[in-house]
């Protein structure tokens, strides 16, 4: 699976949009981009995933560049409860369910 | 939505004992489940793939005789840490996906914090 690169940490003011970038320059055509987050002392929580089109659900939006070499997870109105480590993972759907976690981005939302 | 349950959530035991951790998919069937380990301030490390009705597949460097995995049904996988020692103290997390539905993401349990004295 393709390797991803994320900034180690970010800050965001409560109520503002949090934009978390991820680089996956070696992504293959059949590899999906998945985002999970892990709040302290809990298991990872699925947020969203996509292949090449932008995606939106009740939690977040996922913007994937046209060349698919990078993506951005957007939390439109961050709250204190969004403070967590966010992981961007690239994998081939239907091939293997293995998720290989990188170091992620620690998002701190402040009042 | 899909729910994965782990039990126990927290366990403390003496060095040399064996500890069993259960992972259940509550509202779906999972032919494959995954076990991860996470040390403080580190990311999740995949330990093994648990396969229903067959042997587990272990990642490089993970001792299969130390970490016994059994996946006896489509909704239950167990991880047994045998003869646990303080260095086995960690946060153990399992995950699973609903194989009956296409393009579903992995869902994770809330983890088991293991402390060996």
Coordinates of N, CA and C in Angstrom, one line a residue:
Chain A
X1 N 0.8 -1.2 0.0 CA 0.0 0.0 0.0 C 0.9 1.3 0.0
X2 N 0.3 2.4 -0.6 CA 1.1 3.6 -0.7 C 1.4 4.2 0.7
X3 N 2.5 4.8 0.8 CA 2.9 5.5 2.0 C 2.2 6.9 2.0
X4 N 1.9 7.4 3.2 CA 1.3 8.7 3.3 C 2.2 9.5 4.2
X5 N 2.1 10.8 4.0 CA 2.8 11.8 4.8 C 1.8 12.8 5.3
X6 N 1.9 13.1 6.7 CA 1.0 14.0 7.3 C 1.8 14.9 8.3
X7 N 1.4 16.1 8.4 CA 2.1 17.0 9.4 C 1.9 16.4 10.8
X8 N 2.9 16.5 11.7 CA 2.7 15.8 13.0 C 1.6 16.5 13.9
X9 N 1.4 17.8 13.8 CA 0.5 18.4 14.6 C -0.1 19.6 14.0
X10 N -1.3 20.0 14.4 CA -2.0 21.2 13.9 C -2.9 21.7 15.0
X11 N -3.2 23.0 15.0 CA -4.1 23.7 15.9 C -5.2 24.2 15.1
X12 N -6.4 24.3 15.8 CA -7.6 24.9 15.2 C -8.4 25.5 16.3
X13 N -9.0 26.7 16.0 CA -9.9 27.3 16.9 C -11.2 26.7 16.8
X14 N -11.9 26.6 17.9 CA -13.2 26.0 18.0 C -14.2 26.8 17.1
X15 N -15.0 26.1 16.3 CA -15.9 26.7 15.4 C -15.4 27.0 14.0
X16 N -14.1 27.0 13.9 CA -13.5 27.2 12.6 C -13.3 25.8 11.9
X17 N -13.0 25.9 10.6 CA -12.8 24.7 9.8 C -11.4 24.2 10.0
X18 N -11.3 22.9 10.2 CA -10.0 22.3 10.3 C -9.7 21.6 9.0
X19 N -8.5 21.9 8.4 CA -8.1 21.3 7.1 C -6.9 20.5 7.4
X20 N -7.0 19.2 7.3 CA -5.9 18.3 7.5 C -5.4 17.7 6.2
X21 N -4.1 18.0 5.9 CA -3.6 17.6 4.6 C -2.9 16.2 4.7
X22 N -2.9 15.5 3.6 CA -2.2 14.2 3.5 C -1.6 14.1 2.1
X23 N -0.3 13.7 2.0 CA 0.3 13.4 0.8 C 0.5 12.0 0.5
X24 N 0.1 11.5 -0.7 CA 0.2 10.1 -1.0 C 0.6 10.1 -2.5
X25 N 1.8 10.5 -2.8 CA 2.3 10.7 -4.1 C 2.5 9.4 -4.9
X26 N 2.6 8.3 -4.2 CA 2.8 7.0 -4.9 C 1.5 6.2 -5.0
X27 N 0.4 6.8 -4.8 CA -0.9 6.1 -4.8 C -1.1 5.5 -6.2
X28 N -1.7 4.3 -6.2 CA -2.0 3.6 -7.4 C -3.5 3.9 -7.8
X29 N -3.8 3.5 -9.0 CA -5.2 3.9 -9.5 C -6.3 3.2 -8.8
X30 N -6.0 2.0 -8.2 CA -7.1 1.3 -7.5 C -7.0 1.4 -6.0
X31 N -6.3 2.4 -5.5 CA -6.1 2.5 -4.0 C -7.0 3.7 -3.5
X32 N -7.7 3.4 -2.4 CA -8.6 4.3 -1.8 C -7.8 5.1 -0.7
X33 N -8.3 6.3 -0.4 CA -7.9 7.1 0.7 C -8.9 7.0 1.8
X34 N -8.4 6.5 3.0 CA -9.2 6.4 4.2 C -8.8 7.4 5.3
X35 N -9.7 7.9 6.0 CA -9.4 8.7 7.2 C -10.0 8.1 8.4
X36 N -9.2 8.0 9.5 CA -9.6 7.6 10.8 C -9.1 8.6 11.8
X37 N -9.8 8.6 12.9 CA -9.2 9.4 14.0 C -9.2 8.6 15.3
X38 N -8.3 9.0 16.2 CA -8.3 8.3 17.5 C -8.2 9.3 18.6
X39 N -9.3 9.3 19.3 CA -9.4 10.1 20.5 C -8.7 9.3 21.7
X40 N -8.0 10.1 22.5 CA -7.2 9.5 23.6 C -7.8 8.3 24.3
X41 N -7.1 7.2 24.3 CA -7.5 6.0 25.0 C -8.7 5.3 24.4
X42 N -9.0 5.5 23.1 CA -10.1 4.8 22.5 C -9.5 4.2 21.2
X43 N -10.4 3.3 20.6 CA -10.0 2.7 19.3 C -10.2 3.7 18.2
X44 N -9.6 3.5 17.1 CA -9.8 4.5 16.0 C -11.2 4.5 15.5
X45 N -11.6 5.6 15.0 CA -13.0 5.8 14.5 C -12.9 6.2 13.1
X46 N -13.7 5.4 12.3 CA -13.8 5.7 10.8 C -14.4 7.1 10.6
X47 N -13.8 7.8 9.6 CA -14.4 9.1 9.3 C -15.0 9.1 7.9
X48 N -14.2 8.8 6.9 CA -14.6 8.9 5.5 C -13.6 8.3 4.6
X49 N -14.0 7.9 3.4 CA -13.0 7.4 2.5 C -13.5 7.8 1.0
X50 N -12.5 7.7 0.1 CA -12.8 8.1 -1.3 C -11.8 7.5 -2.2
X51 N -12.1 7.5 -3.5 CA -11.2 7.0 -4.5 C -10.7 8.2 -5.4
X52 N -11.5 8.9 -6.0 CA -11.1 10.1 -6.8 C -12.0 11.3 -6.7
X53 N -13.3 11.0 -6.4 CA -14.2 12.1 -6.3 C -14.2 12.6 -4.8
X54 N -14.6 13.9 -4.7 CA -14.7 14.4 -3.4 C -15.9 13.8 -2.7
X55 N -15.8 13.6 -1.4 CA -16.8 12.9 -0.6 C -17.2 13.8 0.6
X56 N -18.5 13.7 1.0 CA -18.9 14.4 2.2 C -19.9 13.5 3.0
X57 N -19.7 13.5 4.3 CA -20.7 12.8 5.1 C -21.0 13.7 6.3
X58 N -21.7 13.1 7.3 CA -22.1 14.0 8.4 C -20.9 14.4 9.3
X59 N -19.8 13.7 9.2 CA -18.6 14.1 10.0 C -17.7 15.1 9.3
X60 N -17.5 14.9 8.0 CA -16.4 15.6 7.3 C -16.5 15.6 5.8
X61 N -15.6 16.3 5.2 CA -15.5 16.3 3.7 C -14.1 15.8 3.4
X62 N -14.0 15.1 2.3 CA -12.7 14.7 1.8 C -12.5 15.2 0.4
X63 N -11.4 16.0 0.2 CA -11.1 16.6 -1.1 C -9.9 15.9 -1.6
X64 N -10.0 15.3 -2.8 CA -8.8 14.6 -3.4 C -8.4 15.3 -4.6
X65 N -7.1 15.6 -4.7 CA -6.7 16.4 -5.9 C -6.9 15.5 -7.2
X66 N -6.9 16.2 -8.3 CA -7.2 15.6 -9.6 C -6.1 14.5 -9.9
X67 N -4.9 14.7 -9.5 CA -3.8 13.7 -9.8 C -3.8 12.7 -8.7
X68 N -4.6 12.8 -7.7 CA -4.8 11.9 -6.5 C -3.5 11.8 -5.7
X69 N -2.6 12.7 -5.8 CA -1.4 12.6 -5.0 C -1.5 13.2 -3.7
X70 N -2.6 13.9 -3.4 CA -2.8 14.4 -2.1 C -4.3 14.6 -1.8
X71 N -4.6 14.7 -0.5 CA -6.0 14.9 -0.2 C -6.0 15.8 1.1
X72 N -7.2 16.3 1.4 CA -7.5 17.1 2.6 C -8.8 16.7 3.2
X73 N -8.7 16.4 4.5 CA -9.8 16.2 5.3 C -10.3 17.5 5.9
X74 N -11.6 17.8 5.8 CA -12.1 19.1 6.3 C -13.2 18.8 7.3
X75 N -12.9 19.3 8.5 CA -13.9 19.3 9.6 C -14.5 20.7 9.6
X76 N -15.7 20.9 9.1 CA -16.2 22.2 8.8 C -16.4 23.2 10.0
X77 N -16.7 22.6 11.1 CA -16.9 23.5 12.3 C -16.3 22.7 13.5
X78 N -15.0 22.8 13.7 CA -14.3 22.0 14.7 C -14.9 22.3 16.1
X79 N -15.0 21.3 16.9 CA -15.3 21.4 18.3 C -14.2 20.8 19.2
X80 N -14.3 21.1 20.5 CA -13.3 20.6 21.4 C -13.2 19.0 21.3
X81 N -14.3 18.4 21.0 CA -14.4 16.9 21.0 C -13.7 16.4 19.7
X82 N -13.3 17.3 18.8 CA -12.6 16.8 17.6 C -11.1 16.7 17.9
X83 N -10.7 17.1 19.0 CA -9.2 16.9 19.4 C -8.9 15.5 19.4
X84 N -7.9 15.1 18.5 CA -7.6 13.7 18.3 C -6.4 13.5 17.4
X85 N -5.9 12.3 17.2 CA -4.9 12.0 16.2 C -5.7 11.5 14.9
X86 N -5.4 12.2 13.8 CA -6.1 11.8 12.6 C -5.1 11.1 11.7
X87 N -5.6 10.0 11.2 CA -4.7 9.1 10.3 C -5.3 9.0 8.9
X88 N -4.4 9.3 8.0 CA -4.7 9.1 6.5 C -4.1 7.8 6.1
X89 N -4.9 6.9 5.5 CA -4.4 5.6 5.1 C -4.8 5.3 3.7
X90 N -3.9 4.8 2.9 CA -4.2 4.4 1.5 C -4.1 2.9 1.4
X91 N -5.2 2.3 0.8 CA -5.2 0.9 0.6 C -6.1 0.5 -0.5
X92 N -5.9 -0.7 -1.0 CA -6.7 -1.2 -2.1 C -7.9 -1.9 -1.5
X93 N -9.0 -1.4 -1.9 CA -10.3 -2.0 -1.4 C -10.5 -3.3 -2.1
X94 N -11.1 -4.3 -1.3 CA -11.4 -5.6 -1.8 C -10.1 -6.5 -1.9
X95 N -9.0 -5.9 -1.8 CA -7.8 -6.8 -1.9 C -7.4 -7.3 -0.5
X96 N -7.1 -6.5 0.4 CA -6.8 -6.9 1.7 C -7.4 -5.8 2.6
X97 N -7.8 -6.2 3.8 CA -8.3 -5.2 4.7 C -7.3 -4.7 5.7
X98 N -6.1 -5.0 5.5 CA -5.0 -4.5 6.3 C -5.0 -3.0 6.3
X99 N -4.9 -2.4 7.4 CA -4.7 -1.0 7.5 C -3.4 -0.7 8.2
X100 N -2.5 -0.1 7.5 CA -1.2 0.2 8.0 C -1.2 1.7 8.4
X101 N -1.1 1.9 9.7 CA -1.2 3.3 10.3 C 0.2 3.9 10.3
X102 N 0.2 5.2 9.8 CA 1.4 6.0 9.9 C 1.3 6.7 11.3
X103 N 2.0 7.9 11.4 CA 2.1 8.6 12.6 C 1.0 9.5 12.8
X104 N 0.2 9.9 11.7 CA -0.9 10.8 11.9 C -0.6 12.2 12.2
X105 N -1.7 13.0 12.3 CA -1.7 14.4 12.7 C -2.4 14.6 14.0
X106 N -1.8 15.1 15.0 CA -2.4 15.4 16.2 C -3.1 16.8 16.1
X107 N -4.4 16.8 16.1 CA -5.2 18.0 16.0 C -5.6 18.5 17.4
X108 N -5.3 19.7 17.7 CA -5.7 20.3 19.0 C -6.6 21.4 18.6
X109 N -7.9 21.3 19.1 CA -8.9 22.3 19.0 C -8.9 23.1 20.3
X110 N -8.8 24.4 20.1 CA -8.7 25.2 21.4 C -9.9 26.2 21.4
X111 N -10.3 26.6 22.6 CA -11.5 27.4 22.8 C -11.3 28.8 22.1
Chain B
X1 N -25.2 1.3 12.9 CA -23.9 1.0 12.2 C -23.2 -0.1 12.8
X2 N -22.1 -0.5 12.1 CA -21.3 -1.6 12.5 C -20.6 -1.4 13.8
X3 N -20.6 -2.3 14.7 CA -20.1 -2.2 16.0 C -19.2 -3.3 16.3
X4 N -18.0 -3.0 16.8 CA -17.0 -4.0 17.3 C -16.8 -3.8 18.8
X5 N -16.9 -4.9 19.5 CA -16.8 -4.8 21.0 C -15.6 -5.6 21.5
X6 N -14.9 -5.1 22.4 CA -13.8 -5.7 23.0 C -14.0 -5.9 24.5
X7 N -13.5 -7.1 25.0 CA -13.6 -7.3 26.4 C -12.4 -8.1 26.9
X8 N -11.8 -7.8 28.0 CA -12.2 -6.6 28.9 C -11.6 -5.3 28.3
X9 N -12.0 -4.3 28.9 CA -11.5 -3.0 28.5 C -10.2 -2.6 29.2
X10 N -10.0 -3.3 30.4 CA -8.8 -3.0 31.2 C -8.5 -4.2 32.0
X11 N -7.3 -4.6 32.1 CA -6.9 -5.8 32.9 C -5.5 -5.6 33.5
X12 N -5.4 -5.9 34.7 CA -4.1 -5.9 35.4 C -3.8 -7.3 35.9
X13 N -2.7 -7.8 35.6 CA -2.4 -9.2 36.1 C -0.9 -9.3 36.4
X14 N -0.6 -10.4 37.1 CA 0.8 -10.6 37.5 C 1.6 -11.2 36.4
X15 N 2.9 -11.0 36.4 CA 3.8 -11.5 35.4 C 3.8 -13.0 35.4
X16 N 3.7 -13.6 34.2 CA 3.7 -15.0 34.1 C 2.3 -15.6 33.8
X17 N 1.3 -14.8 34.0 CA -0.1 -15.3 33.7 C -0.4 -15.1 32.3
X18 N -1.5 -15.8 31.8 CA -2.0 -15.6 30.5 C -3.3 -14.8 30.5
X19 N -3.4 -14.0 29.5 CA -4.6 -13.1 29.5 C -5.3 -13.2 28.1
X20 N -6.6 -13.4 28.2 CA -7.4 -13.6 26.9 C -8.2 -12.3 26.7
X21 N -8.2 -11.8 25.5 CA -8.9 -10.6 25.1 C -9.9 -11.1 24.0
X22 N -11.2 -10.7 24.1 CA -12.2 -11.0 23.1 C -12.5 -9.9 22.2
X23 N -12.8 -10.2 21.0 CA -13.2 -9.2 20.0 C -14.4 -9.7 19.3
X24 N -15.5 -9.0 19.4 CA -16.8 -9.5 18.8 C -17.3 -8.4 17.8
X25 N -17.8 -8.9 16.7 CA -18.6 -8.1 15.8 C -20.1 -8.3 16.2
X26 N -20.7 -7.2 16.6 CA -22.0 -7.3 17.2 C -23.2 -7.4 16.2
X27 N -23.1 -6.8 15.1 CA -24.2 -6.8 14.1 C -23.9 -7.2 12.7
X28 N -22.7 -7.8 12.6 CA -22.3 -8.3 11.3 C -21.3 -9.5 11.4
X29 N -21.1 -10.2 10.3 CA -20.2 -11.3 10.3 C -18.9 -10.8 9.7
X30 N -17.8 -11.4 10.3 CA -16.5 -11.0 9.9 C -15.6 -12.2 9.7
X31 N -15.3 -12.6 8.5 CA -14.4 -13.7 8.3 C -13.0 -13.4 8.6
X32 N -12.7 -12.1 8.7 CA -11.3 -11.7 9.0 C -11.4 -10.6 10.1
X33 N -10.6 -10.7 11.1 CA -10.4 -9.6 12.1 C -8.9 -9.3 12.2
X34 N -8.6 -8.2 12.7 CA -7.2 -7.7 12.8 C -6.9 -7.3 14.3
X35 N -5.7 -7.7 14.7 CA -5.3 -7.3 16.0 C -4.1 -6.3 15.9
X36 N -4.2 -5.2 16.7 CA -3.2 -4.2 16.7 C -2.7 -4.0 18.2
X37 N -1.5 -3.4 18.3 CA -0.9 -3.1 19.6 C -0.4 -1.7 19.5
X38 N -0.6 -0.9 20.6 CA -0.2 0.5 20.6 C 0.4 0.8 21.9
X39 N 1.7 1.2 21.8 CA 2.4 1.7 23.0 C 2.2 3.2 23.1
X40 N 2.4 3.7 24.4 CA 2.1 5.1 24.6 C 2.9 6.0 23.6
X41 N 2.1 7.0 23.1 CA 2.6 8.1 22.2 C 3.1 7.5 20.9
X42 N 2.7 6.3 20.6 CA 3.0 5.7 19.3 C 1.8 5.4 18.5
X43 N 2.0 5.0 17.2 CA 0.8 4.7 16.4 C 0.5 3.2 16.5
X44 N -0.6 2.8 15.9 CA -1.0 1.4 16.0 C -0.1 0.6 15.1
X45 N 0.3 -0.6 15.7 CA 1.1 -1.5 14.9 C 0.3 -2.8 14.7
X46 N 0.1 -3.2 13.5 CA -0.6 -4.4 13.1 C 0.2 -5.6 13.6
X47 N -0.5 -6.5 14.4 CA 0.2 -7.7 14.9 C -0.2 -8.9 14.0
X48 N -1.5 -9.1 13.7 CA -1.8 -10.3 13.1 C -3.2 -10.2 12.4
X49 N -3.5 -11.0 11.5 CA -4.7 -11.2 10.8 C -5.4 -12.4 11.3
X50 N -6.6 -12.3 11.9 CA -7.3 -13.5 12.4 C -8.3 -14.0 11.3
X51 N -8.2 -15.2 10.9 CA -9.0 -15.8 9.9 C -9.9 -16.9 10.4
X52 N -11.2 -16.7 10.2 CA -12.2 -17.6 10.7 C -12.0 -19.0 10.1
X53 N -11.8 -20.0 11.0 CA -11.7 -21.4 10.5 C -10.3 -21.8 10.1
X54 N -9.3 -20.9 10.2 CA -8.0 -21.2 9.8 C -7.0 -20.5 10.6
X55 N -5.7 -20.7 10.4 CA -4.7 -20.1 11.2 C -4.5 -18.6 11.0
X56 N -4.1 -18.0 12.0 CA -3.9 -16.5 11.9 C -2.6 -16.3 11.1
X57 N -2.5 -15.1 10.5 CA -1.3 -14.7 9.8 C -0.7 -13.6 10.7
X58 N 0.6 -13.8 11.0 CA 1.3 -12.8 11.9 C 2.2 -11.9 11.1
X59 N 2.3 -10.7 11.6 CA 3.2 -9.8 11.0 C 4.7 -10.1 11.4
X60 N 5.6 -9.6 10.6 CA 7.0 -9.9 10.9 C 7.4 -9.4 12.3
X61 N 8.0 -10.3 13.1 CA 8.5 -9.9 14.4 C 7.5 -10.2 15.5
X62 N 6.3 -10.6 15.2 CA 5.3 -11.0 16.2 C 5.4 -12.5 16.5
X63 N 5.6 -12.8 17.7 CA 5.7 -14.2 18.1 C 4.4 -14.9 18.1
X64 N 4.1 -15.9 17.3 CA 2.8 -16.5 17.2 C 2.6 -17.4 18.4
X65 N 3.6 -17.9 19.1 CA 3.4 -18.7 20.3 C 3.2 -17.9 21.5
X66 N 3.5 -16.6 21.4 CA 3.3 -15.7 22.5 C 1.9 -15.1 22.4
X67 N 1.5 -14.8 21.2 CA 0.2 -14.2 21.0 C -0.7 -15.2 20.2
X68 N -1.5 -15.9 21.0 CA -2.3 -17.0 20.4 C -3.6 -16.3 19.9
X69 N -4.0 -16.6 18.7 CA -5.2 -16.1 18.1 C -6.1 -17.2 17.7
X70 N -7.4 -17.1 18.1 CA -8.4 -18.1 17.7 C -9.6 -17.4 17.2
X71 N -10.1 -17.8 16.0 CA -11.2 -17.2 15.3 C -12.2 -18.3 15.0
X72 N -12.9 -18.7 16.1 CA -13.8 -19.9 16.0 C -15.1 -19.7 15.3
X73 N -15.6 -18.4 15.3 CA -16.9 -18.1 14.7 C -16.8 -16.9 13.9
X74 N -17.8 -16.6 13.1 CA -17.8 -15.4 12.3 C -18.0 -14.1 13.0
X75 N -18.2 -14.2 14.3 CA -18.4 -13.0 15.1 C -17.4 -12.8 16.3
X76 N -16.5 -13.8 16.4 CA -15.6 -13.7 17.6 C -14.2 -14.1 17.3
X77 N -13.3 -13.3 17.7 CA -11.8 -13.6 17.6 C -11.3 -13.4 19.0
X78 N -10.3 -14.2 19.4 CA -9.7 -14.0 20.7 C -8.2 -13.9 20.6
X79 N -7.6 -13.1 21.4 CA -6.1 -13.0 21.5 C -5.7 -13.3 22.9
X80 N -4.9 -14.3 23.0 CA -4.3 -14.7 24.3 C -2.9 -14.4 24.4
X81 N -2.5 -13.5 25.3 CA -1.1 -13.2 25.6 C -0.6 -14.2 26.6
X82 N 0.2 -15.1 26.2 CA 0.7 -16.2 27.1 C 1.9 -15.8 27.9
X83 N 1.9 -16.2 29.1 CA 3.0 -15.9 30.0 C 3.5 -14.4 29.9
X84 N 2.5 -13.6 30.2 CA 2.7 -12.2 30.0 C 3.8 -11.6 30.9
X85 N 4.5 -10.7 30.4 CA 5.6 -10.0 31.2 C 5.4 -8.5 31.0
X86 N 6.0 -7.7 31.9 CA 5.8 -6.2 31.9 C 5.9 -5.6 30.5
X87 N 6.8 -6.1 29.7 CA 7.0 -5.5 28.3 C 5.9 -5.8 27.4
X88 N 4.9 -6.7 27.8 CA 3.7 -6.9 27.0 C 2.6 -5.9 27.4
X89 N 2.9 -5.1 28.4 CA 1.9 -4.1 28.7 C 1.7 -3.1 27.6
X90 N 0.4 -3.0 27.2 CA 0.2 -2.2 26.0 C -1.3 -2.0 25.8
X91 N -1.7 -1.3 24.8 CA -3.1 -1.1 24.4 C -3.4 -2.0 23.2
X92 N -4.2 -3.0 23.4 CA -4.5 -3.9 22.3 C -5.9 -3.6 21.7
X93 N -5.9 -3.5 20.4 CA -7.1 -3.1 19.7 C -7.4 -4.1 18.5
X94 N -8.7 -4.4 18.3 CA -9.1 -5.3 17.2 C -9.9 -4.5 16.2
X95 N -10.0 -5.0 15.0 CA -10.9 -4.4 14.0 C -11.5 -5.4 13.2
X96 N -12.6 -5.1 12.5 CA -13.3 -6.0 11.6 C -14.1 -5.2 10.6
X97 N -14.5 -5.9 9.5 CA -15.3 -5.3 8.5 C -16.5 -6.2 8.2
X98 N -17.6 -5.6 7.8 CA -18.8 -6.4 7.4 C -18.5 -7.0 6.0
X99 N -18.2 -8.3 5.9 CA -17.9 -8.9 4.6 C -19.1 -9.1 3.8
X100 N -20.3 -8.9 4.4 CA -21.5 -9.2 3.6 C -21.9 -8.0 2.8
X101 N -21.2 -6.8 3.0 CA -21.6 -5.6 2.3 C -20.3 -5.1 1.6
X102 N -20.4 -4.7 0.4 CA -19.2 -4.2 -0.3 C -18.8 -2.8 0.1
X103 N -17.5 -2.6 0.0 CA -17.0 -1.3 0.2 C -17.3 -0.7 1.6
X104 N -17.3 -1.6 2.6 CA -17.5 -1.1 4.0 C -16.1 -0.9 4.6
X105 N -16.0 0.1 5.5 CA -14.7 0.3 6.1 C -14.5 -0.6 7.3
X106 N -13.3 -0.7 7.8 CA -13.0 -1.4 9.0 C -13.5 -0.6 10.2
X107 N -14.0 -1.3 11.2 CA -14.4 -0.7 12.4 C -13.6 -1.3 13.6
X108 N -13.3 -0.4 14.5 CA -12.4 -0.8 15.6 C -13.1 -0.9 16.9
X109 N -12.6 -1.8 17.8 CA -13.1 -1.9 19.1 C -12.5 -0.8 19.9
X110 N -12.9 -0.6 21.2 CA -12.4 0.5 22.0 C -11.1 0.1 22.7
X111 N -10.6 -1.1 22.4 CA -9.3 -1.4 23.0 C -9.3 -2.0 24.3
X112 N -8.2 -2.7 24.6 CA -8.0 -3.4 25.9 C -6.7 -2.9 26.5
X113 N -6.7 -2.3 27.6 CA -5.4 -1.8 28.2 C -4.9 -2.9 29.1
X114 N -3.8 -3.4 28.8 CA -3.2 -4.5 29.5 C -2.0 -4.0 30.3
X115 N -2.0 -4.2 31.6 CA -0.9 -3.9 32.5 C -0.4 -5.1 33.2
X116 N 0.8 -5.4 33.0 CA 1.4 -6.6 33.7 C 2.4 -6.1 34.8
X117 N 2.1 -6.6 36.0 CA 2.9 -6.2 37.1 C 4.2 -7.1 37.3

